[in-house]
mmCIF file of C-alpha atoms and ligand atoms in Angstrom:
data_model
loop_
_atom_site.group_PDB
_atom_site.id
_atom_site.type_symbol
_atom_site.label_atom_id
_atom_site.label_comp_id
_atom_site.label_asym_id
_atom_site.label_seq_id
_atom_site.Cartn_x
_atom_site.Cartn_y
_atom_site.Cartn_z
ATOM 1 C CA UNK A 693 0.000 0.000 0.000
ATOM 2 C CA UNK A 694 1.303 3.316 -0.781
ATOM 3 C CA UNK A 695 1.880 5.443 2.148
ATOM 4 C CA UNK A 696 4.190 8.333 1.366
ATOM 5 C CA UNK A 697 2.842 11.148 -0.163
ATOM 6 C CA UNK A 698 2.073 11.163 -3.604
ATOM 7 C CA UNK A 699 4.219 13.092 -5.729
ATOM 8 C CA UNK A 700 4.206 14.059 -9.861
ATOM 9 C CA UNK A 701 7.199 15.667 -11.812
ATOM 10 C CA UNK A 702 5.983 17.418 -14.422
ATOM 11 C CA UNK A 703 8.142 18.698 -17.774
ATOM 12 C CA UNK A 704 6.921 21.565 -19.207
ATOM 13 C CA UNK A 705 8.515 21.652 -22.640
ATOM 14 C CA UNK A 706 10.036 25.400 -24.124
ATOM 15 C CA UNK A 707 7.664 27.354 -22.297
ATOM 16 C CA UNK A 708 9.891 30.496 -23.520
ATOM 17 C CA UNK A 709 8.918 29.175 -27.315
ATOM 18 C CA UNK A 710 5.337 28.206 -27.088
ATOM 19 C CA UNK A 711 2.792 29.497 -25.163
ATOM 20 C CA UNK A 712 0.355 31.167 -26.809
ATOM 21 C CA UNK A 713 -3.393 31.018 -26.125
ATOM 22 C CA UNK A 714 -2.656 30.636 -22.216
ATOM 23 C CA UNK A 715 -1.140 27.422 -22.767
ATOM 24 C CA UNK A 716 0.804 27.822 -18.813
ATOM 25 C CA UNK A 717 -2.924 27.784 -17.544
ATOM 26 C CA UNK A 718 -2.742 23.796 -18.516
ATOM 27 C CA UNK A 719 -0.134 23.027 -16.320
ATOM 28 C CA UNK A 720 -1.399 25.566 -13.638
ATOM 29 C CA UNK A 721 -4.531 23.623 -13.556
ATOM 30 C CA UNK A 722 -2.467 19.892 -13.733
ATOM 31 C CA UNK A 723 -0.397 21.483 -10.866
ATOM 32 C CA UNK A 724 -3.408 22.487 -8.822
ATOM 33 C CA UNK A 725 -5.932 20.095 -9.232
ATOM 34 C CA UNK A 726 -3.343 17.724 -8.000
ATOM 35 C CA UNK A 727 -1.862 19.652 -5.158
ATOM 36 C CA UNK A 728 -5.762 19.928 -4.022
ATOM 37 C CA UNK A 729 -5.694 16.054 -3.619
ATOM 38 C CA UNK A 730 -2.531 16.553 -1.557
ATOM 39 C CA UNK A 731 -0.455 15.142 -4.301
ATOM 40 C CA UNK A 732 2.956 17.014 -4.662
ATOM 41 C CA UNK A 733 3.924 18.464 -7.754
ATOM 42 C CA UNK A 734 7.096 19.763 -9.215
ATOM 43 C CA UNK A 735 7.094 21.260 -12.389
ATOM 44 C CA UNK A 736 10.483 21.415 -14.395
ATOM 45 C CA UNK A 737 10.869 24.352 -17.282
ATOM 46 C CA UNK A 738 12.663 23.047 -20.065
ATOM 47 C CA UNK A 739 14.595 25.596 -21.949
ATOM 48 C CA UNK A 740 16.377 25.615 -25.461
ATOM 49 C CA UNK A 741 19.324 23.543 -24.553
ATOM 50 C CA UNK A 742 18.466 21.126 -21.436
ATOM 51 C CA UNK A 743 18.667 17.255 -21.848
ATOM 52 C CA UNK A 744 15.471 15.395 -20.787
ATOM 53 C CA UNK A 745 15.918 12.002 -19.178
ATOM 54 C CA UNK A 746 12.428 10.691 -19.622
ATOM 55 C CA UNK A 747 13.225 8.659 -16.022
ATOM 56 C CA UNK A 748 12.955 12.014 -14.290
ATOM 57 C CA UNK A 749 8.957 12.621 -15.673
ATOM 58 C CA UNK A 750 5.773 11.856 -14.717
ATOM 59 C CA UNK A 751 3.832 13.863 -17.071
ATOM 60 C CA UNK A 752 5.176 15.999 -20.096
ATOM 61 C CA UNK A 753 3.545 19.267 -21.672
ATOM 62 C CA UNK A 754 4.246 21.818 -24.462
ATOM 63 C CA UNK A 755 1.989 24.475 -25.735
ATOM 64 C CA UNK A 756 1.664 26.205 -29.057
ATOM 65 C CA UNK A 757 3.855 28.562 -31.025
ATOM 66 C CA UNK A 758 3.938 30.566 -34.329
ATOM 67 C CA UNK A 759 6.178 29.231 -36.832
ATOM 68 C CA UNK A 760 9.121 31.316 -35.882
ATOM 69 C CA UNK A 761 9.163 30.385 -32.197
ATOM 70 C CA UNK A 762 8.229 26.203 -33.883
ATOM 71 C CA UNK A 763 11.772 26.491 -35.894
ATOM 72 C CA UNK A 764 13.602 26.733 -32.959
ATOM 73 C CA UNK A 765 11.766 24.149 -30.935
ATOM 74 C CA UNK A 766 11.905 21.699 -33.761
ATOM 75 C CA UNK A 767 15.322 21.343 -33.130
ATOM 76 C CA UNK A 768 15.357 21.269 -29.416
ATOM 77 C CA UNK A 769 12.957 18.881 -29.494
ATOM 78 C CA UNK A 770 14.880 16.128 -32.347
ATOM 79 C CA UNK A 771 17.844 16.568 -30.140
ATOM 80 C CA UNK A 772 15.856 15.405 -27.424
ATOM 81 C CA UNK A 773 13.559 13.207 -29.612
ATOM 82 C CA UNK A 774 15.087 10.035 -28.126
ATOM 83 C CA UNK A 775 14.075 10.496 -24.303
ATOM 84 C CA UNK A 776 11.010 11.629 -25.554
ATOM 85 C CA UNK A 777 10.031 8.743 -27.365
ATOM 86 C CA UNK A 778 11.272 6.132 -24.282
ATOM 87 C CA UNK A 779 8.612 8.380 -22.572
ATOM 88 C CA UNK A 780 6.102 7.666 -24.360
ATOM 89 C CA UNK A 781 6.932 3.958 -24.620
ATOM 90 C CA UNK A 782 6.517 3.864 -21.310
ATOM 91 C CA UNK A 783 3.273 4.946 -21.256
ATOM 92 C CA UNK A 784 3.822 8.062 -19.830
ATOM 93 C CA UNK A 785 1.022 10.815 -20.266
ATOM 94 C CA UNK A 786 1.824 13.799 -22.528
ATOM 95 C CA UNK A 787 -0.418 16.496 -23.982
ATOM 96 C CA UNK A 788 1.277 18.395 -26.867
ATOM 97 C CA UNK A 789 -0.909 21.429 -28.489
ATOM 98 C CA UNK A 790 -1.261 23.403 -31.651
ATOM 99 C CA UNK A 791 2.269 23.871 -32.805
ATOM 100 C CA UNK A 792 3.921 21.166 -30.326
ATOM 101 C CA UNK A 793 1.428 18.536 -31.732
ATOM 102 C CA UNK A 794 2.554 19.118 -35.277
ATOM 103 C CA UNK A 795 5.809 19.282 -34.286
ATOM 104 C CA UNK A 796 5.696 15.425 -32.454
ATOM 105 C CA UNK A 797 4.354 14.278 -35.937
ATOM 106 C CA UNK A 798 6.445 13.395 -39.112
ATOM 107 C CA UNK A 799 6.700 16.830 -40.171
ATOM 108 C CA UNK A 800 4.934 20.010 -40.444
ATOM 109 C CA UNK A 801 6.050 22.346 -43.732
ATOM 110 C CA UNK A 802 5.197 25.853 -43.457
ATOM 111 C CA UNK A 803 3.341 28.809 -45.525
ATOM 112 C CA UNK A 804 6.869 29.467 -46.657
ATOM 113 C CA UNK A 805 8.173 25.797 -47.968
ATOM 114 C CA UNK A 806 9.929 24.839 -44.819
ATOM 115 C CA UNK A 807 9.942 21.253 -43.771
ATOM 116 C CA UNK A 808 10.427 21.243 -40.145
ATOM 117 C CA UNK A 809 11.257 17.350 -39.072
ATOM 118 C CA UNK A 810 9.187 16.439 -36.295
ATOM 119 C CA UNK A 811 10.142 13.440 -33.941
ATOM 120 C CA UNK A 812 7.472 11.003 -35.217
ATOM 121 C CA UNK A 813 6.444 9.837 -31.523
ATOM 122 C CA UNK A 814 2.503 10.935 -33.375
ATOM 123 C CA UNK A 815 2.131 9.473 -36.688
ATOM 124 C CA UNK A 816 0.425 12.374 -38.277
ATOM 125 C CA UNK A 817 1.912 14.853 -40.815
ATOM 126 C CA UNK A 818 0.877 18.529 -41.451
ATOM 127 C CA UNK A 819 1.152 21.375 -44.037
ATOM 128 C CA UNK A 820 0.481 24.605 -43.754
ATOM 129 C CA UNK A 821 -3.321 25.441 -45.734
ATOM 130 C CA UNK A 822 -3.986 29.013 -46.907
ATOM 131 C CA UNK A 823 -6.845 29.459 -44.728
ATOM 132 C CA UNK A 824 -6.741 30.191 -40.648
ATOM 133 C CA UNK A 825 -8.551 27.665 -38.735
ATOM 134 C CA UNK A 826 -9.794 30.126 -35.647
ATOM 135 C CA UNK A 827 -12.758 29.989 -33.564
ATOM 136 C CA UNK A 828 -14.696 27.717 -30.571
ATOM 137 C CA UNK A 829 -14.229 24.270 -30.958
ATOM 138 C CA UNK A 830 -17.071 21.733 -29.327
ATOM 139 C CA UNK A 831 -16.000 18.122 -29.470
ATOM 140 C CA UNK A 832 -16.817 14.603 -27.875
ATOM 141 C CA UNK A 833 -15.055 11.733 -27.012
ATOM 142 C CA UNK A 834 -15.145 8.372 -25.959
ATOM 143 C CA UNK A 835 -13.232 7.553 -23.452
ATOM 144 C CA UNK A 836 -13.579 10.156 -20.865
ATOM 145 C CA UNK A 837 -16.928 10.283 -18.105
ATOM 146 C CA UNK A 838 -18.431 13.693 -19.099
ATOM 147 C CA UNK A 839 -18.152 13.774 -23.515
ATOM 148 C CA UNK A 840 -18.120 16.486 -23.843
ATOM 149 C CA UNK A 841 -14.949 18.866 -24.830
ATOM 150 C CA UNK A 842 -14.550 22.584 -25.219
ATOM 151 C CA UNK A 843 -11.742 24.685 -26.696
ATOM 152 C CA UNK A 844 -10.526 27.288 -28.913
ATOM 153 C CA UNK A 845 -8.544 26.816 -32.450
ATOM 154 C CA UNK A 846 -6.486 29.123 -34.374
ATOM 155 C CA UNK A 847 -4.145 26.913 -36.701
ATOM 156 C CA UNK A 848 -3.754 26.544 -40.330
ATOM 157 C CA UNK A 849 -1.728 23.583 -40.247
ATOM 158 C CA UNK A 850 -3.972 21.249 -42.266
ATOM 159 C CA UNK A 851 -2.907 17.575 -39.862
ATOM 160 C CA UNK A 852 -3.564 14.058 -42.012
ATOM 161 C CA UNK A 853 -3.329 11.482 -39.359
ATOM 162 C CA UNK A 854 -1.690 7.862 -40.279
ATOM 163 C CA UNK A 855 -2.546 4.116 -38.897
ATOM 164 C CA UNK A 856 -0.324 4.487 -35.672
ATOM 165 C CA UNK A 857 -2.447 6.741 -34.051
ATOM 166 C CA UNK A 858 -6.473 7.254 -33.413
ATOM 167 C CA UNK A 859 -8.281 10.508 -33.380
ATOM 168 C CA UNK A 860 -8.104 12.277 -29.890
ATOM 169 C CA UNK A 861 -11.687 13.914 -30.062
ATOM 170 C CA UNK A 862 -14.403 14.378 -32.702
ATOM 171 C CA UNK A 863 -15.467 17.666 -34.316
ATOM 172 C CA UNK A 864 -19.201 19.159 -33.691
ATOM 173 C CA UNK A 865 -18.597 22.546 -34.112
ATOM 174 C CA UNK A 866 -15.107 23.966 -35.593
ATOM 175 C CA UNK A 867 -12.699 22.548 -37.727
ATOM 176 C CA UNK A 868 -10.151 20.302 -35.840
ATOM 177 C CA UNK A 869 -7.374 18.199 -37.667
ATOM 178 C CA UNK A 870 -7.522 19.375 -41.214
ATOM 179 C CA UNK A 871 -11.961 20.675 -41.755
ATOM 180 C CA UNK A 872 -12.414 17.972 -43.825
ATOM 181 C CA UNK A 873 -12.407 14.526 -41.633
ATOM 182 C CA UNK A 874 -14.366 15.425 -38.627
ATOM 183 C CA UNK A 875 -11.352 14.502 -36.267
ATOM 184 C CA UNK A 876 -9.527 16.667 -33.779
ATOM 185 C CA UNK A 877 -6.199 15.835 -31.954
ATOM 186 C CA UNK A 878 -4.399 12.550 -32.139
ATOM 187 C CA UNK A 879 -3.416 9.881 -29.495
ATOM 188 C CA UNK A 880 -0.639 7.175 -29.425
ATOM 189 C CA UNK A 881 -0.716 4.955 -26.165
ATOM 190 C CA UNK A 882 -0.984 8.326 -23.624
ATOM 191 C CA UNK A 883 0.545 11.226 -25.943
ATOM 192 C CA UNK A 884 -2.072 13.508 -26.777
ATOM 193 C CA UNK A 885 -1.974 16.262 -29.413
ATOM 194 C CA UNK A 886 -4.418 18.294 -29.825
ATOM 195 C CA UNK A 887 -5.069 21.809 -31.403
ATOM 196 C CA UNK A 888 -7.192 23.349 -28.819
ATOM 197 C CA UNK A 889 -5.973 26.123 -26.732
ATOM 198 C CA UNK A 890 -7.967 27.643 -24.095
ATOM 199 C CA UNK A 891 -6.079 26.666 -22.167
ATOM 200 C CA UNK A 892 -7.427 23.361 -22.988
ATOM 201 C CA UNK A 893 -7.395 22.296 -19.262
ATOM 202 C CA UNK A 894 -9.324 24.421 -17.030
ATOM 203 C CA UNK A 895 -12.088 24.319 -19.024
ATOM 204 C CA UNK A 896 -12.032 20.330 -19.071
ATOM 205 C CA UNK A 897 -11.349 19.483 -15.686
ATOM 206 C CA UNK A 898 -12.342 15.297 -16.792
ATOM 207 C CA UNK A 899 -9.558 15.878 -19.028
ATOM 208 C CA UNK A 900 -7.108 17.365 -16.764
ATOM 209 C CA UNK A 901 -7.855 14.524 -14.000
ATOM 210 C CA UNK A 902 -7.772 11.940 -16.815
ATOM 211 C CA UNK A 903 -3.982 12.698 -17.349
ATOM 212 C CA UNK A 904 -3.073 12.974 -14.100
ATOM 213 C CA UNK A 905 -4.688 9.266 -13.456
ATOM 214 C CA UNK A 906 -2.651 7.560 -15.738
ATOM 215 C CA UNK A 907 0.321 9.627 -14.530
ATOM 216 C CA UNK A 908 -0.269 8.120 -11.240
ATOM 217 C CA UNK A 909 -0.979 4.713 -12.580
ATOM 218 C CA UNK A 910 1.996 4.332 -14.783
ATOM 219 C CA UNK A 911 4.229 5.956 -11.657
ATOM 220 C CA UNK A 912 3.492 3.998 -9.159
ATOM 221 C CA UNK A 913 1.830 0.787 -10.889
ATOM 222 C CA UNK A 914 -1.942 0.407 -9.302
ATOM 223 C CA UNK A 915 -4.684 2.799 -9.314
ATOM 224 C CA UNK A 916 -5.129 5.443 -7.218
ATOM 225 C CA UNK A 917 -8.103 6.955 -7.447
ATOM 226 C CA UNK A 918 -8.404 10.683 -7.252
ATOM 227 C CA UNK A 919 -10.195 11.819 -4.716
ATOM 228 C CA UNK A 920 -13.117 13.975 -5.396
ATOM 229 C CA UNK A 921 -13.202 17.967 -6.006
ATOM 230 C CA UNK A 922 -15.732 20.439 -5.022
ATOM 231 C CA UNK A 923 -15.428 22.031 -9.242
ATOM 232 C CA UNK A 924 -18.811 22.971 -10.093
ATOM 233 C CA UNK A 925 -17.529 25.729 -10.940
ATOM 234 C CA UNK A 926 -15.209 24.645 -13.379
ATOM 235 C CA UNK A 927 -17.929 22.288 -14.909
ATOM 236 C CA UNK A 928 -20.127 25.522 -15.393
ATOM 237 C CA UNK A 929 -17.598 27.080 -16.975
ATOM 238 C CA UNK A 930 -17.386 23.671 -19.169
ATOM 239 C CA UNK A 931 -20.664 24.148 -20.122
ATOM 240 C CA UNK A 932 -20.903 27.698 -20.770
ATOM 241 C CA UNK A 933 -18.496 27.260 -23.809
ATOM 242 C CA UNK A 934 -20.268 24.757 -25.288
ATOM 243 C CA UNK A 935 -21.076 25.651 -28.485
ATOM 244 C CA UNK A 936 -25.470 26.083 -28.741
ATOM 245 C CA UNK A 937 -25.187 24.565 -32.425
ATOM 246 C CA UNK A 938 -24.068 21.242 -30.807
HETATM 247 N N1 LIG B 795 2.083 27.513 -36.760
HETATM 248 C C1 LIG B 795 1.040 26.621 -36.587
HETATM 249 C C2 LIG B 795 -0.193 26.868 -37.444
HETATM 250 O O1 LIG B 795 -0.658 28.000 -37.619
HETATM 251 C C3 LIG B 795 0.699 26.494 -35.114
HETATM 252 C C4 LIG B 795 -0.029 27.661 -34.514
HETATM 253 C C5 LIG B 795 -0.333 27.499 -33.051
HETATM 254 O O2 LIG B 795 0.385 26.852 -32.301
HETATM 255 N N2 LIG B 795 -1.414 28.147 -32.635
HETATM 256 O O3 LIG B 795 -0.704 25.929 -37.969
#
């Protein structure tokens, strides 16, 4: 039985690089929504020019960027490609977005002809389109208690995903992946990419906890339950963005 406290390390990938759209506020709300179930949390920025050990990580995170801010982090993130991927081999949890999703793909080439190599944990690739995705994204799921999921787009990446992976969410109102397939996001064993900022996180609190459940389950090997929070508020706010065409 596990009696010492509970305790998450959390990588937050290039925050310097990409976080746009409030992307912090998804590790804010990882870092309290677990500290409010007196689990411990440290969370670990990772700058241009660290080494990651993936054996020092419970749960990894990186937010979105515009293509200037993605060159640089496409780099950082091949030359630590290798630690990543033994991350997510071992199951651990991982929730990329917007420019950090196309960026764990094959490759994403830009408005201007670039191909940027991603590190191919995600088998997706994505190409720049010559229209902006932007607006309020409602989407369900399958695998998560409450279906529902709210959040905000503003992309035009156009992301084709490949056999390795399954669609994250699926498209009611917005655009998701590519506006053509009805699929948002991608997931491969527990990395998830999605494109919706919002942050993504506060305003699914089932999502947040879902993450932080399997980082507890592949960390210490059994379940733990999470206990219970008092977040009606946070579910109102859930269900005030959902989208009254869905
Ligand atoms: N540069 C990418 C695109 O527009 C990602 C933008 C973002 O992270 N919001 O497709």
């Amino acid at each position: 039985m596990q009696t010492d406290p509970l305790k998450l390390r959390i990588a937050h990938l290039y925050p310097d690089l990409l976080n746009i759209y409030g992307d912090m506020g998804n590790v804010l709300a990882l870092e309290r929504r677990a500290m409010w179930r007196d689990i411990e949390v440290e969370t670990v920025r990772i700058k241009a020019g660290d080494s990651i050990c993936a054996d020092d990580f419970d749960l990894f995170f990186a937010g979105g960027g515009q293509d200037n801010q993605q060159i640089i982090a496409a780099n950082e993130l091949i030359r630590n490609g290798a630690e990543l991927m033994r991350a997510a081999q071992m199951n651990k949890p991982m929730l990329v977005i917007c420019g950090s999703y196309q960026l764990f793909g094959k490759y994403y080439l830009t408005g201007d002809n670039q191909k940027l190599r991603g590190i191919s944990i995600l088998d997706i690739h994505t190409e720049a389109g010559f229209k902006r995705f932007i607006g309020n994204v409602t989407a369900v799921c399958d695998f998560l208690p409450v279906r529902t999921i709210v959040g905000f787009e503003n992309h035009s990446g156009l992301t084709h995903l490949g056999e390795e992976v399954e669609p994250l969410f699926k498209i009611k109102v917005g655009n998701g992946n590519n506006g053509l397939d009805k699929t948002e996001g991608a997931r491969y064993k527990n990395v998830f990419g999605t494109y919706l900022h919002g942050p993504l996180l506060p305003k699914n609190p089932h999502f947040c906890d879902y993450l932080l459940q399997l980082a507890l389950d592949v960390k210490y090997k059994c379940s733990i339950p999470l206990l219970p929070l008092n977040d009606q508020i946070e579910y109102y706010a859930h269900e005030s963005r959902i989208c009254a065409k869905y």
